Amino acid sequence: MKEITTKQINGSKKIGIVVADFNSIVTNALLNGAVQKLQESAVTSEQIIVVHVPGALELARVVNKLSKSGLVDGIIALGAVIKGETNHYDYVCKETAAGLSQVSLQGAVPVMFGVLTTESLAQAIDRAGGKSGNKGTECAAGIVQMLSVEAQIDELV
Ligand SMILES: Nc1c(NC[C@H](O)[C@H](O)[C@H](O)CO)[nH]c(=O)[nH]c1=O
Ligand SMILES: CC(=O)[C@@H](O)COP(=O)(O)O
């Protein structure tokens, strides 16, 4: 049986982080968690490109542009969508998830979905370095695994 699993990624790989500035008190914490985890995984700051967009709905377009650019080998998309008084939340969540999923499946590089979709600011804070962890940290570990396993598959082809 051959098992393909995580190894450290080589120093030539570039990782893009596209972060929504809406609810920046949360998304900055996600960004910090992602960068710290990447650095713990021996990814240098020179291998990381950070791009800011206005809100979650703009993530997919810029992630798609970055994916096609050839500048990066993997992308982490970070955002925080927090429910308000109306059903606008539902549309933002649905379209953001659909857009990013499409880019990851059909695009050139793997995309990690690091967009919080919560009922309250408190729930978001809990998931951006609070008692429920840090979604940015999770996504950083995930992109390292994805780049590693995809490279190993390419070597078998
Ligand atoms: N309410 C939230 C938004 N709304 C803004 C949209 O994402 C978008 O920027 C706007 O509709 C213009 O196209 N964005 C978030 O990231 N989080 C929210 O809670
Ligand atoms: C997720 C959102 O778009 C939300 O912030 C909008 O708030 P509201 O539904 O009160 O307009």
mmCIF file of C-alpha atoms and ligand atoms in Angstrom:
data_model
loop_
_atom_site.group_PDB
_atom_site.id
_atom_site.type_symbol
_atom_site.label_atom_id
_atom_site.label_comp_id
_atom_site.label_asym_id
_atom_site.label_seq_id
_atom_site.Cartn_x
_atom_site.Cartn_y
_atom_site.Cartn_z
ATOM 1 C CA MET A 1 0.000 0.000 0.000
ATOM 2 C CA LYS A 2 1.389 3.471 -0.884
ATOM 3 C CA GLU A 3 0.316 6.260 1.440
ATOM 4 C CA ILE A 4 0.711 9.880 0.344
ATOM 5 C CA THR A 5 0.753 12.311 3.233
ATOM 6 C CA THR A 6 2.215 15.546 4.452
ATOM 7 C CA LYS A 7 5.864 16.462 4.126
ATOM 8 C CA GLN A 8 7.376 19.911 4.317
ATOM 9 C CA ILE A 9 7.016 21.896 1.085
ATOM 10 C CA ASN A 10 10.152 22.991 -0.767
ATOM 11 C CA GLY A 11 11.489 26.524 -0.523
ATOM 12 C CA SER A 12 10.492 27.464 -4.057
ATOM 13 C CA LYS A 13 6.760 27.205 -3.446
ATOM 14 C CA LYS A 14 4.796 30.438 -3.097
ATOM 15 C CA ILE A 15 1.612 30.776 -1.042
ATOM 16 C CA GLY A 16 -0.985 33.495 -1.552
ATOM 17 C CA ILE A 17 -3.226 34.661 1.247
ATOM 18 C CA VAL A 18 -6.260 36.680 0.094
ATOM 19 C CA VAL A 19 -7.961 38.322 3.067
ATOM 20 C CA ALA A 20 -11.213 40.289 3.258
ATOM 21 C CA ASP A 21 -10.963 43.539 5.235
ATOM 22 C CA PHE A 22 -14.650 43.484 6.260
ATOM 23 C CA ASN A 23 -14.699 42.594 10.015
ATOM 24 C CA SER A 24 -10.945 43.187 10.051
ATOM 25 C CA ILE A 25 -10.756 42.728 13.838
ATOM 26 C CA VAL A 26 -11.477 39.061 13.044
ATOM 27 C CA THR A 27 -9.787 38.661 9.662
ATOM 28 C CA ASN A 28 -6.517 40.160 10.898
ATOM 29 C CA ALA A 29 -6.457 37.469 13.608
ATOM 30 C CA LEU A 30 -7.085 34.807 10.961
ATOM 31 C CA LEU A 31 -4.244 36.246 8.878
ATOM 32 C CA ASN A 32 -1.866 36.261 11.831
ATOM 33 C CA GLY A 33 -2.747 32.649 12.620
ATOM 34 C CA ALA A 34 -2.142 31.603 9.032
ATOM 35 C CA VAL A 35 1.214 33.365 8.705
ATOM 36 C CA GLN A 36 2.434 32.046 12.073
ATOM 37 C CA LYS A 37 1.516 28.467 11.139
ATOM 38 C CA LEU A 38 3.201 28.760 7.744
ATOM 39 C CA GLN A 39 6.382 30.050 9.380
ATOM 40 C CA GLU A 40 6.232 27.147 11.866
ATOM 41 C CA SER A 41 6.092 24.903 8.770
ATOM 42 C CA ALA A 42 9.387 26.384 7.483
ATOM 43 C CA VAL A 43 7.670 28.675 4.962
ATOM 44 C CA THR A 44 9.604 31.964 4.797
ATOM 45 C CA SER A 45 8.040 35.405 4.470
ATOM 46 C CA GLU A 46 9.517 35.628 0.970
ATOM 47 C CA GLN A 47 7.297 32.688 -0.028
ATOM 48 C CA ILE A 48 4.098 34.420 1.120
ATOM 49 C CA ILE A 49 2.043 36.988 -0.826
ATOM 50 C CA VAL A 50 -0.803 38.721 1.065
ATOM 51 C CA VAL A 51 -3.618 40.432 -0.878
ATOM 52 C CA HIS A 52 -6.428 42.432 0.753
ATOM 53 C CA VAL A 53 -9.926 42.747 -0.722
ATOM 54 C CA PRO A 54 -12.956 44.725 0.563
ATOM 55 C CA GLY A 55 -15.195 41.830 1.596
ATOM 56 C CA ALA A 56 -15.874 38.118 1.310
ATOM 57 C CA LEU A 57 -17.754 38.529 -1.973
ATOM 58 C CA GLU A 58 -14.572 39.878 -3.600
ATOM 59 C CA LEU A 59 -12.458 36.904 -2.512
ATOM 60 C CA ALA A 60 -13.346 34.577 -5.385
ATOM 61 C CA ARG A 61 -12.502 37.058 -8.145
ATOM 62 C CA VAL A 62 -9.083 37.928 -6.727
ATOM 63 C CA VAL A 63 -8.311 34.321 -5.743
ATOM 64 C CA ASN A 64 -9.142 33.343 -9.340
ATOM 65 C CA LYS A 65 -6.878 36.102 -10.718
ATOM 66 C CA LEU A 66 -4.036 35.059 -8.392
ATOM 67 C CA SER A 67 -4.548 31.383 -9.246
ATOM 68 C CA LYS A 68 -4.178 32.102 -12.975
ATOM 69 C CA SER A 69 -1.247 34.505 -12.498
ATOM 70 C CA GLY A 70 1.403 31.830 -11.961
ATOM 71 C CA LEU A 71 2.667 33.821 -8.979
ATOM 72 C CA VAL A 72 1.604 31.245 -6.376
ATOM 73 C CA ASP A 73 1.344 27.482 -5.912
ATOM 74 C CA GLY A 74 -1.485 27.548 -3.383
ATOM 75 C CA ILE A 75 -3.945 30.030 -1.889
ATOM 76 C CA ILE A 76 -5.621 30.605 1.461
ATOM 77 C CA ALA A 77 -8.838 32.665 1.336
ATOM 78 C CA LEU A 78 -9.744 34.359 4.634
ATOM 79 C CA GLY A 79 -12.915 36.211 5.603
ATOM 80 C CA ALA A 80 -15.513 36.653 8.316
ATOM 81 C CA VAL A 81 -19.189 36.822 7.393
ATOM 82 C CA ILE A 82 -21.276 37.706 10.441
ATOM 83 C CA LYS A 83 -25.084 37.626 10.392
ATOM 84 C CA GLY A 84 -26.913 40.950 10.610
ATOM 85 C CA GLU A 85 -30.596 41.852 10.676
ATOM 86 C CA THR A 86 -31.473 40.738 7.147
ATOM 87 C CA ASN A 87 -30.920 37.735 4.913
ATOM 88 C CA HIS A 88 -28.005 39.452 3.157
ATOM 89 C CA TYR A 89 -25.776 37.125 5.192
ATOM 90 C CA ASP A 90 -27.223 34.103 3.396
ATOM 91 C CA TYR A 91 -26.321 35.470 -0.020
ATOM 92 C CA VAL A 92 -22.827 36.529 0.992
ATOM 93 C CA CYS A 93 -22.101 33.106 2.497
ATOM 94 C CA LYS A 94 -23.583 31.133 -0.379
ATOM 95 C CA GLU A 95 -21.966 33.067 -3.199
ATOM 96 C CA THR A 96 -18.589 33.303 -1.466
ATOM 97 C CA ALA A 97 -18.449 29.563 -0.819
ATOM 98 C CA ALA A 98 -19.645 28.727 -4.332
ATOM 99 C CA GLY A 99 -17.140 31.053 -5.971
ATOM 100 C CA LEU A 100 -14.155 29.833 -3.994
ATOM 101 C CA SER A 101 -15.108 26.189 -4.452
ATOM 102 C CA GLN A 102 -15.291 26.717 -8.219
ATOM 103 C CA VAL A 103 -11.863 28.367 -8.319
ATOM 104 C CA SER A 104 -10.311 25.579 -6.265
ATOM 105 C CA LEU A 105 -11.805 22.768 -8.348
ATOM 106 C CA GLN A 106 -11.312 24.381 -11.770
ATOM 107 C CA GLY A 107 -8.322 26.622 -11.119
ATOM 108 C CA ALA A 108 -4.595 26.025 -11.342
ATOM 109 C CA VAL A 109 -3.814 25.795 -7.624
ATOM 110 C CA PRO A 110 -5.493 24.498 -4.447
ATOM 111 C CA VAL A 111 -7.554 26.992 -2.442
ATOM 112 C CA MET A 112 -8.253 26.682 1.279
ATOM 113 C CA PHE A 113 -11.647 27.996 2.454
ATOM 114 C CA GLY A 114 -10.908 30.090 5.521
ATOM 115 C CA VAL A 115 -14.116 32.132 5.592
ATOM 116 C CA LEU A 116 -15.937 32.172 8.917
ATOM 117 C CA THR A 117 -19.725 32.270 8.651
ATOM 118 C CA THR A 118 -21.095 32.984 12.107
ATOM 119 C CA GLU A 119 -24.223 34.117 13.913
ATOM 120 C CA SER A 120 -22.307 36.647 16.012
ATOM 121 C CA LEU A 121 -19.033 38.521 16.426
ATOM 122 C CA ALA A 122 -18.349 36.458 19.552
ATOM 123 C CA GLN A 123 -18.554 33.223 17.575
ATOM 124 C CA ALA A 124 -16.158 34.656 14.994
ATOM 125 C CA ILE A 125 -13.656 35.785 17.616
ATOM 126 C CA ASP A 126 -13.784 32.311 19.177
ATOM 127 C CA ARG A 127 -12.707 30.871 15.788
ATOM 128 C CA ALA A 128 -9.987 33.438 15.117
ATOM 129 C CA GLY A 129 -7.647 32.535 17.926
ATOM 130 C CA GLY A 130 -10.167 32.017 20.729
ATOM 131 C CA LYS A 131 -11.522 28.931 22.483
ATOM 132 C CA SER A 132 -12.534 27.293 19.194
ATOM 133 C CA GLY A 133 -9.156 27.649 17.539
ATOM 134 C CA ASN A 134 -8.050 29.662 14.528
ATOM 135 C CA LYS A 135 -9.431 28.932 11.059
ATOM 136 C CA GLY A 136 -6.436 30.695 9.548
ATOM 137 C CA THR A 137 -4.078 28.312 11.330
ATOM 138 C CA GLU A 138 -6.116 25.329 10.108
ATOM 139 C CA CYS A 139 -5.984 26.581 6.530
ATOM 140 C CA ALA A 140 -2.233 27.107 6.677
ATOM 141 C CA ALA A 141 -1.702 23.519 7.816
ATOM 142 C CA GLY A 142 -4.084 22.445 5.076
ATOM 143 C CA ILE A 143 -2.322 24.255 2.231
ATOM 144 C CA VAL A 144 1.019 22.770 3.287
ATOM 145 C CA GLN A 145 -0.565 19.302 3.161
ATOM 146 C CA MET A 146 -2.236 19.978 -0.195
ATOM 147 C CA LEU A 147 0.971 21.251 -1.824
ATOM 148 C CA SER A 148 2.897 18.309 -0.439
ATOM 149 C CA VAL A 149 0.501 15.585 -1.504
ATOM 150 C CA GLU A 150 -0.131 17.127 -4.946
ATOM 151 C CA ALA A 151 3.624 17.298 -5.572
ATOM 152 C CA GLN A 152 3.983 13.655 -4.551
ATOM 153 C CA ILE A 153 1.156 12.653 -6.923
ATOM 154 C CA ASP A 154 2.860 14.585 -9.750
ATOM 155 C CA GLU A 155 6.062 12.633 -9.071
ATOM 156 C CA LEU A 156 4.135 9.350 -9.568
ATOM 157 C CA VAL A 157 2.721 10.391 -12.929
HETATM 158 N N1 LIG B 1 -21.622 41.660 5.648
HETATM 159 C C1 LIG B 1 -20.369 41.206 5.308
HETATM 160 C C2 LIG B 1 -19.791 41.486 4.098
HETATM 161 N N2 LIG B 1 -20.457 42.240 3.174
HETATM 162 C C3 LIG B 1 -19.775 42.877 2.072
HETATM 163 C C4 LIG B 1 -19.592 41.958 0.870
HETATM 164 O O1 LIG B 1 -18.645 40.937 1.124
HETATM 165 C C5 LIG B 1 -19.094 42.776 -0.324
HETATM 166 O O2 LIG B 1 -17.838 43.357 -0.005
HETATM 167 C C6 LIG B 1 -20.076 43.872 -0.697
HETATM 168 O O3 LIG B 1 -21.360 43.309 -0.878
HETATM 169 C C7 LIG B 1 -19.641 44.610 -1.968
HETATM 170 O O4 LIG B 1 -19.569 43.708 -3.040
HETATM 171 N N3 LIG B 1 -18.549 41.025 3.793
HETATM 172 C C8 LIG B 1 -17.849 40.259 4.703
HETATM 173 O O5 LIG B 1 -16.708 39.853 4.425
HETATM 174 N N4 LIG B 1 -18.414 39.974 5.907
HETATM 175 C C9 LIG B 1 -19.647 40.415 6.252
HETATM 176 O O6 LIG B 1 -20.133 40.136 7.379
HETATM 177 C C1 LIG B 2 -23.380 39.487 6.306
HETATM 178 C C2 LIG B 2 -23.860 40.849 6.014
HETATM 179 O O1 LIG B 2 -23.937 41.260 4.872
HETATM 180 C C3 LIG B 2 -24.387 41.649 7.152
HETATM 181 O O2 LIG B 2 -23.302 42.337 7.759
HETATM 182 C C4 LIG B 2 -25.416 42.658 6.683
HETATM 183 O O3 LIG B 2 -26.050 43.153 7.825
HETATM 184 P P1 LIG B 2 -27.621 43.467 7.727
HETATM 185 O O4 LIG B 2 -28.297 42.141 7.378
HETATM 186 O O5 LIG B 2 -28.015 43.947 9.114
HETATM 187 O O6 LIG B 2 -27.806 44.513 6.661
#
